[in-house]
PDB file of C-alpha atoms in Angstrom:
ATOM      1  CA  UNK A 238      41.069 402.613  79.503  1.00 53.00           C
ATOM      2  CA  UNK A 239      44.721 401.770  78.984  1.00 55.00           C
ATOM      3  CA  UNK A 240      46.745 404.966  79.033  1.00 89.00           C
ATOM      4  CA  UNK A 241      49.878 406.152  77.275  1.00 95.00           C
ATOM      5  CA  UNK A 242      52.562 408.581  78.425  1.00 95.00           C
ATOM      6  CA  UNK A 243      54.449 410.757  75.967  1.00 97.00           C
ATOM      7  CA  UNK A 244      56.819 413.700  76.382  1.00 97.00           C
ATOM      8  CA  UNK A 245      55.059 417.016  75.871  1.00 96.00           C
ATOM      9  CA  UNK A 246      57.572 418.222  73.305  1.00 97.00           C
ATOM     10  CA  UNK A 247      60.694 417.230  71.401  1.00 98.00           C
ATOM     11  CA  UNK A 248      63.051 418.912  68.977  1.00 97.00           C
ATOM     12  CA  UNK A 249      65.063 417.405  66.191  1.00 96.00           C
ATOM     13  CA  UNK A 250      67.330 418.642  63.463  1.00 96.00           C
ATOM     14  CA  UNK A 251      66.219 418.459  59.880  1.00 97.00           C
ATOM     15  CA  UNK A 252      67.426 415.411  57.928  1.00 96.00           C
ATOM     16  CA  UNK A 253      68.236 413.486  61.109  1.00 96.00           C
ATOM     17  CA  UNK A 254      66.295 410.507  62.519  1.00 96.00           C
ATOM     18  CA  UNK A 255      63.686 411.149  65.195  1.00 97.00           C
ATOM     19  CA  UNK A 256      62.693 408.703  67.911  1.00 98.00           C
ATOM     20  CA  UNK A 257      59.384 409.494  69.603  1.00 98.00           C
ATOM     21  CA  UNK A 258      58.838 407.421  72.759  1.00 98.00           C
ATOM     22  CA  UNK A 259      55.585 406.193  74.254  1.00 97.00           C
ATOM     23  CA  UNK A 260      55.073 404.325  77.512  1.00 97.00           C
ATOM     24  CA  UNK A 261      52.045 402.094  77.977  1.00 95.00           C
ATOM     25  CA  UNK A 262      52.804 399.956  81.001  1.00 94.00           C
ATOM     26  CA  UNK A 263      49.170 398.847  81.486  1.00 92.00           C
ATOM     27  CA  UNK A 264      48.724 397.587  77.930  1.00 93.00           C
ATOM     28  CA  UNK A 265      46.653 394.442  77.579  1.00 90.00           C
ATOM     29  CA  UNK A 266      47.420 391.542  75.281  1.00 87.00           C
ATOM     30  CA  UNK A 267      44.877 392.574  72.666  1.00 88.00           C
ATOM     31  CA  UNK A 268      45.566 396.324  72.574  1.00 91.00           C
ATOM     32  CA  UNK A 269      46.911 397.604  69.283  1.00 92.00           C
ATOM     33  CA  UNK A 270      49.378 400.511  69.365  1.00 94.00           C
ATOM     34  CA  UNK A 271      48.340 403.269  66.961  1.00 95.00           C
ATOM     35  CA  UNK A 272      50.210 406.440  66.045  1.00 96.00           C
ATOM     36  CA  UNK A 273      48.621 409.490  64.501  1.00 97.00           C
ATOM     37  CA  UNK A 274      50.011 412.920  63.788  1.00 97.00           C
ATOM     38  CA  UNK A 275      48.323 416.276  63.420  1.00 97.00           C
ATOM     39  CA  UNK A 276      49.791 419.034  61.332  1.00 95.00           C
ATOM     40  CA  UNK A 277      48.754 422.629  62.092  1.00 90.00           C
ATOM     41  CA  UNK A 278      45.161 423.403  61.117  1.00 89.00           C
ATOM     42  CA  UNK A 279      44.494 419.855  59.905  1.00 93.00           C
ATOM     43  CA  UNK A 280      42.786 416.767  61.226  1.00 96.00           C
ATOM     44  CA  UNK A 281      44.868 413.899  62.639  1.00 97.00           C
ATOM     45  CA  UNK A 282      46.530 411.640  60.113  1.00 95.00           C
ATOM     46  CA  UNK A 283      47.116 407.910  60.568  1.00 94.00           C
ATOM     47  CA  UNK A 284      50.825 407.076  60.676  1.00 95.00           C
ATOM     48  CA  UNK A 285      51.264 403.440  61.659  1.00 95.00           C
ATOM     49  CA  UNK A 286      50.023 400.735  64.000  1.00 94.00           C
ATOM     50  CA  UNK A 287      51.255 397.432  65.405  1.00 94.00           C
ATOM     51  CA  UNK A 288      50.489 394.682  67.875  1.00 93.00           C
ATOM     52  CA  UNK A 289      53.669 392.821  68.782  1.00 94.00           C
ATOM     53  CA  UNK A 290      56.167 392.953  65.930  1.00 92.00           C
ATOM     54  CA  UNK A 291      58.016 395.979  64.614  1.00 94.00           C
ATOM     55  CA  UNK A 292      56.324 397.572  61.627  1.00 95.00           C
ATOM     56  CA  UNK A 293      57.530 399.669  58.717  1.00 95.00           C
ATOM     57  CA  UNK A 294      55.646 401.728  56.174  1.00 92.00           C
ATOM     58  CA  UNK A 295      56.419 404.587  53.834  1.00 90.00           C
ATOM     59  CA  UNK A 296      55.945 407.170  56.566  1.00 90.00           C
ATOM     60  CA  UNK A 297      57.689 405.672  59.594  1.00 96.00           C
ATOM     61  CA  UNK A 298      58.755 402.640  61.591  1.00 97.00           C
ATOM     62  CA  UNK A 299      57.262 401.409  64.835  1.00 98.00           C
ATOM     63  CA  UNK A 300      59.507 399.620  67.288  1.00 98.00           C
ATOM     64  CA  UNK A 301      57.625 397.725  70.004  1.00 97.00           C
ATOM     65  CA  UNK A 302      59.396 396.553  73.154  1.00 97.00           C
ATOM     66  CA  UNK A 303      59.400 392.840  73.803  1.00 95.00           C
ATOM     67  CA  UNK A 304      57.189 393.258  76.884  1.00 95.00           C
ATOM     68  CA  UNK A 305      54.982 395.719  74.923  1.00 95.00           C
ATOM     69  CA  UNK A 306      55.108 398.240  77.745  1.00 96.00           C
ATOM     70  CA  UNK A 307      56.664 400.847  75.494  1.00 97.00           C
ATOM     71  CA  UNK A 308      57.044 401.688  71.827  1.00 97.00           C
ATOM     72  CA  UNK A 309      58.971 404.144  69.682  1.00 98.00           C
ATOM     73  CA  UNK A 310      57.902 405.854  66.501  1.00 98.00           C
ATOM     74  CA  UNK A 311      60.878 406.377  64.229  1.00 98.00           C
ATOM     75  CA  UNK A 312      61.013 408.977  61.482  1.00 97.00           C
ATOM     76  CA  UNK A 313      64.092 408.019  59.538  1.00 94.00           C
ATOM     77  CA  UNK A 314      64.928 411.422  58.115  1.00 95.00           C
ATOM     78  CA  UNK A 315      62.967 414.330  59.478  1.00 95.00           C
ATOM     79  CA  UNK A 316      61.843 417.129  57.194  1.00 96.00           C
ATOM     80  CA  UNK A 317      60.196 420.428  58.083  1.00 96.00           C
ATOM     81  CA  UNK A 318      56.881 418.906  57.016  1.00 95.00           C
ATOM     82  CA  UNK A 319      57.151 416.400  59.870  1.00 97.00           C
ATOM     83  CA  UNK A 320      56.622 419.164  62.435  1.00 97.00           C
ATOM     84  CA  UNK A 321      53.363 418.131  64.095  1.00 97.00           C
ATOM     85  CA  UNK A 322      51.765 416.761  67.252  1.00 98.00           C
ATOM     86  CA  UNK A 323      52.242 412.993  67.425  1.00 98.00           C
ATOM     87  CA  UNK A 324      49.734 410.882  69.332  1.00 98.00           C
ATOM     88  CA  UNK A 325      50.349 407.367  70.641  1.00 97.00           C
ATOM     89  CA  UNK A 326      47.044 405.586  71.293  1.00 95.00           C
ATOM     90  CA  UNK A 327      46.092 402.113  72.479  1.00 93.00           C
ATOM     91  CA  UNK A 328      43.124 400.629  70.678  1.00 90.00           C
ATOM     92  CA  UNK A 329      41.170 397.781  72.232  1.00 85.00           C
ATOM     93  CA  UNK A 330      38.685 395.828  70.173  1.00 79.00           C
ATOM     94  CA  UNK A 331      36.411 398.133  68.212  1.00 79.00           C
ATOM     95  CA  UNK A 332      36.482 400.845  70.874  1.00 83.00           C
ATOM     96  CA  UNK A 333      36.883 404.397  69.619  1.00 87.00           C
ATOM     97  CA  UNK A 334      40.283 406.122  69.607  1.00 90.00           C
ATOM     98  CA  UNK A 335      40.956 408.160  72.742  1.00 91.00           C
ATOM     99  CA  UNK A 336      43.547 410.884  72.255  1.00 94.00           C
ATOM    100  CA  UNK A 337      45.883 412.318  74.877  1.00 92.00           C
ATOM    101  CA  UNK A 338      47.830 415.550  74.425  1.00 92.00           C
ATOM    102  CA  UNK A 339      50.619 413.944  72.376  1.00 96.00           C
ATOM    103  CA  UNK A 340      54.180 415.091  71.677  1.00 98.00           C
ATOM    104  CA  UNK A 341      54.741 418.337  69.829  1.00 97.00           C
ATOM    105  CA  UNK A 342      57.678 417.759  67.474  1.00 98.00           C
ATOM    106  CA  UNK A 343      59.657 420.762  66.313  1.00 98.00           C
ATOM    107  CA  UNK A 344      62.088 420.367  63.423  1.00 97.00           C
ATOM    108  CA  UNK A 345      65.061 422.697  63.432  1.00 97.00           C
ATOM    109  CA  UNK A 346      66.304 423.685  59.960  1.00 95.00           C
TER     110      UNK A 346
ATOM    111  CA  UNK B 296      38.250 408.711  46.595  1.00 54.00           C
ATOM    112  CA  UNK B 297      39.017 412.144  48.019  1.00 72.00           C
ATOM    113  CA  UNK B 298      38.969 411.087  51.660  1.00 93.00           C
ATOM    114  CA  UNK B 299      36.733 412.479  54.391  1.00 96.00           C
ATOM    115  CA  UNK B 300      35.136 415.795  53.478  1.00 97.00           C
ATOM    116  CA  UNK B 301      33.815 418.308  55.996  1.00 98.00           C
ATOM    117  CA  UNK B 302      31.791 421.427  55.309  1.00 97.00           C
ATOM    118  CA  UNK B 303      32.014 424.241  56.001  1.00 97.00           C
ATOM    119  CA  UNK B 304      35.696 424.668  56.886  1.00 96.00           C
ATOM    120  CA  UNK B 305      34.948 427.703  58.999  1.00 97.00           C
ATOM    121  CA  UNK B 306      31.791 428.959  60.666  1.00 98.00           C
ATOM    122  CA  UNK B 307      31.320 432.145  62.663  1.00 98.00           C
ATOM    123  CA  UNK B 308      28.000 432.452  64.428  1.00 98.00           C
ATOM    124  CA  UNK B 309      26.374 434.608  67.045  1.00 98.00           C
ATOM    125  CA  UNK B 310      25.663 433.165  70.449  1.00 98.00           C
ATOM    126  CA  UNK B 311      22.230 431.588  70.543  1.00 98.00           C
ATOM    127  CA  UNK B 312      22.123 430.660  66.862  1.00 98.00           C
ATOM    128  CA  UNK B 313      21.914 427.103  65.555  1.00 98.00           C
ATOM    129  CA  UNK B 314      24.650 425.643  63.362  1.00 98.00           C
ATOM    130  CA  UNK B 315      24.925 422.442  61.336  1.00 98.00           C
ATOM    131  CA  UNK B 316      28.054 420.762  60.057  1.00 98.00           C
ATOM    132  CA  UNK B 317      28.273 418.064  57.420  1.00 98.00           C
ATOM    133  CA  UNK B 318      30.680 415.156  57.049  1.00 98.00           C
ATOM    134  CA  UNK B 319      31.035 412.926  53.993  1.00 97.00           C
ATOM    135  CA  UNK B 320      33.050 409.838  54.936  1.00 96.00           C
ATOM    136  CA  UNK B 321      34.951 407.475  52.681  1.00 94.00           C
ATOM    137  CA  UNK B 322      32.170 405.650  50.879  1.00 90.00           C
ATOM    138  CA  UNK B 323      33.014 402.090  51.907  1.00 87.00           C
ATOM    139  CA  UNK B 324      33.599 402.966  55.583  1.00 90.00           C
ATOM    140  CA  UNK B 325      30.770 401.866  57.847  1.00 90.00           C
ATOM    141  CA  UNK B 326      31.918 403.707  60.975  1.00 92.00           C
ATOM    142  CA  UNK B 327      31.753 407.476  61.360  1.00 95.00           C
ATOM    143  CA  UNK B 328      33.039 409.426  64.349  1.00 96.00           C
ATOM    144  CA  UNK B 329      32.708 413.013  65.569  1.00 97.00           C
ATOM    145  CA  UNK B 330      35.355 414.639  67.751  1.00 97.00           C
ATOM    146  CA  UNK B 331      35.839 418.122  69.167  1.00 97.00           C
ATOM    147  CA  UNK B 332      39.209 419.770  69.668  1.00 97.00           C
ATOM    148  CA  UNK B 333      40.081 422.932  71.559  1.00 96.00           C
ATOM    149  CA  UNK B 334      43.399 424.746  71.420  1.00 92.00           C
ATOM    150  CA  UNK B 335      46.301 422.774  72.890  1.00 90.00           C
ATOM    151  CA  UNK B 336      44.244 419.659  73.546  1.00 93.00           C
ATOM    152  CA  UNK B 337      43.899 416.374  71.741  1.00 94.00           C
ATOM    153  CA  UNK B 338      40.612 415.568  70.006  1.00 96.00           C
ATOM    154  CA  UNK B 339      37.781 414.589  72.377  1.00 95.00           C
ATOM    155  CA  UNK B 340      35.279 411.948  71.339  1.00 95.00           C
ATOM    156  CA  UNK B 341      31.674 413.069  70.892  1.00 96.00           C
ATOM    157  CA  UNK B 342      29.769 410.262  69.183  1.00 96.00           C
ATOM    158  CA  UNK B 343      29.976 407.543  66.553  1.00 94.00           C
ATOM    159  CA  UNK B 344      27.784 405.675  64.111  1.00 94.00           C
ATOM    160  CA  UNK B 345      27.950 402.241  62.623  1.00 92.00           C
ATOM    161  CA  UNK B 346      26.046 402.568  59.376  1.00 92.00           C
ATOM    162  CA  UNK B 347      22.966 404.596  60.368  1.00 93.00           C
ATOM    163  CA  UNK B 348      22.906 403.547  64.030  1.00 93.00           C
ATOM    164  CA  UNK B 349      24.315 405.923  66.629  1.00 93.00           C
ATOM    165  CA  UNK B 350      26.082 403.537  69.003  1.00 92.00           C
ATOM    166  CA  UNK B 351      27.736 405.771  71.577  1.00 92.00           C
ATOM    167  CA  UNK B 352      27.477 409.346  72.801  1.00 93.00           C
ATOM    168  CA  UNK B 353      29.937 411.084  75.104  1.00 92.00           C
ATOM    169  CA  UNK B 354      28.855 413.006  78.175  1.00 90.00           C
ATOM    170  CA  UNK B 355      30.293 416.013  76.327  1.00 83.00           C
ATOM    171  CA  UNK B 356      27.348 415.792  73.954  1.00 86.00           C
ATOM    172  CA  UNK B 357      24.788 417.902  75.765  1.00 90.00           C
ATOM    173  CA  UNK B 358      21.107 418.080  74.821  1.00 93.00           C
ATOM    174  CA  UNK B 359      21.928 420.980  72.511  1.00 96.00           C
ATOM    175  CA  UNK B 360      23.967 418.664  70.289  1.00 96.00           C
ATOM    176  CA  UNK B 361      22.434 416.187  67.885  1.00 96.00           C
ATOM    177  CA  UNK B 362      24.013 414.025  65.226  1.00 97.00           C
ATOM    178  CA  UNK B 363      22.461 412.005  62.454  1.00 96.00           C
ATOM    179  CA  UNK B 364      23.632 409.688  59.734  1.00 96.00           C
ATOM    180  CA  UNK B 365      20.652 408.986  57.489  1.00 91.00           C
ATOM    181  CA  UNK B 366      21.032 405.937  55.265  1.00 87.00           C
ATOM    182  CA  UNK B 367      24.500 405.309  56.671  1.00 86.00           C
ATOM    183  CA  UNK B 368      26.164 407.753  54.314  1.00 91.00           C
ATOM    184  CA  UNK B 369      26.934 411.373  55.216  1.00 96.00           C
ATOM    185  CA  UNK B 370      26.451 412.696  58.732  1.00 98.00           C
ATOM    186  CA  UNK B 371      25.375 416.007  60.215  1.00 98.00           C
ATOM    187  CA  UNK B 372      26.176 417.494  63.606  1.00 98.00           C
ATOM    188  CA  UNK B 373      23.831 420.226  64.802  1.00 98.00           C
ATOM    189  CA  UNK B 374      24.412 422.529  67.740  1.00 98.00           C
ATOM    190  CA  UNK B 375      21.381 424.441  68.955  1.00 98.00           C
ATOM    191  CA  UNK B 376      21.534 427.700  70.912  1.00 98.00           C
ATOM    192  CA  UNK B 377      25.296 427.966  70.554  1.00 98.00           C
ATOM    193  CA  UNK B 378      27.406 429.182  73.456  1.00 97.00           C
ATOM    194  CA  UNK B 379      30.891 430.667  73.451  1.00 96.00           C
ATOM    195  CA  UNK B 380      32.185 427.452  75.005  1.00 95.00           C
ATOM    196  CA  UNK B 381      31.181 425.606  71.846  1.00 97.00           C
ATOM    197  CA  UNK B 382      33.962 427.356  69.938  1.00 97.00           C
ATOM    198  CA  UNK B 383      36.275 424.579  68.789  1.00 97.00           C
ATOM    199  CA  UNK B 384      37.381 422.509  65.830  1.00 97.00           C
ATOM    200  CA  UNK B 385      34.861 419.763  65.045  1.00 98.00           C
ATOM    201  CA  UNK B 386      36.473 416.744  63.420  1.00 98.00           C
ATOM    202  CA  UNK B 387      34.891 413.869  61.585  1.00 98.00           C
ATOM    203  CA  UNK B 388      36.580 410.523  60.939  1.00 96.00           C
ATOM    204  CA  UNK B 389      35.595 407.262  59.312  1.00 94.00           C
ATOM    205  CA  UNK B 390      36.885 403.721  59.463  1.00 92.00           C
ATOM    206  CA  UNK B 391      36.178 400.380  57.864  1.00 86.00           C
ATOM    207  CA  UNK B 392      35.356 396.964  59.234  1.00 71.00           C
ATOM    208  CA  UNK B 393      33.332 398.090  62.229  1.00 68.00           C
ATOM    209  CA  UNK B 394      36.266 399.911  63.741  1.00 64.00           C
ATOM    210  CA  UNK B 395      38.393 396.823  64.302  1.00 72.00           C
ATOM    211  CA  UNK B 396      41.624 397.538  66.172  1.00 68.00           C
ATOM    212  CA  UNK B 397      43.785 396.769  63.171  1.00 71.00           C
ATOM    213  CA  UNK B 398      42.089 399.457  61.104  1.00 78.00           C
ATOM    214  CA  UNK B 399      42.979 403.118  61.231  1.00 86.00           C
ATOM    215  CA  UNK B 400      40.773 406.162  61.040  1.00 92.00           C
ATOM    216  CA  UNK B 401      40.734 408.710  58.248  1.00 94.00           C
ATOM    217  CA  UNK B 402      40.006 412.208  59.499  1.00 96.00           C
ATOM    218  CA  UNK B 403      38.645 415.196  57.670  1.00 97.00           C
ATOM    219  CA  UNK B 404      40.196 418.653  57.923  1.00 96.00           C
ATOM    220  CA  UNK B 405      37.570 419.758  60.404  1.00 97.00           C
ATOM    221  CA  UNK B 406      35.105 422.607  60.777  1.00 98.00           C
ATOM    222  CA  UNK B 407      36.319 425.476  62.937  1.00 97.00           C
ATOM    223  CA  UNK B 408      33.435 427.039  64.842  1.00 98.00           C
ATOM    224  CA  UNK B 409      33.718 430.483  66.401  1.00 98.00           C
ATOM    225  CA  UNK B 410      30.825 431.684  68.538  1.00 98.00           C
ATOM    226  CA  UNK B 411      30.822 435.447  69.088  1.00 97.00           C
TER     227      UNK B 411
END
């Protein structure tokens, strides 16, 4: 299985942008990059996914490096409700999602 | 559609008892997944169904665990002779289109099991 590497934890100030990095140096050409987040006492929530091009949606932006060996999830203006564990996952074909330990994001008021 | 529904939200049981959890996926989703999550860890895959067929089971799913998805709709996860090590959050998720890589999962809020 292709693996991802994320920092264990990050902090950010409220109302500032947050850049969450993910390294996936062994990514294959057909792996999609998925991001999920998990708020306390809830199930994971889909955030965004991409293959090669940068992607934007109402929740976040996903910036994918040209060589696809890394990606960055961007929260444009963090709020206290964005405090969660963020998971970067590679998805190949119709294989199931395999979660790592993610990045615990703390938002400082 | 109200998303993926899991019941009960919490379950406390005595060691050795049997427990059953239910998951109602999004109606048009043909894939249904079960995961288990312990404190400080990411969710661990247990098993998944495509329609009513159980296609994969993790080594984590011992003989005491059984999952069903009759008629490809809701699913149940049963744990027999519970042990304290079974205490965890049990998460259900569903996805469309046979789990294609461009499709995300929708998770329920989970069932928290405490074995005393």
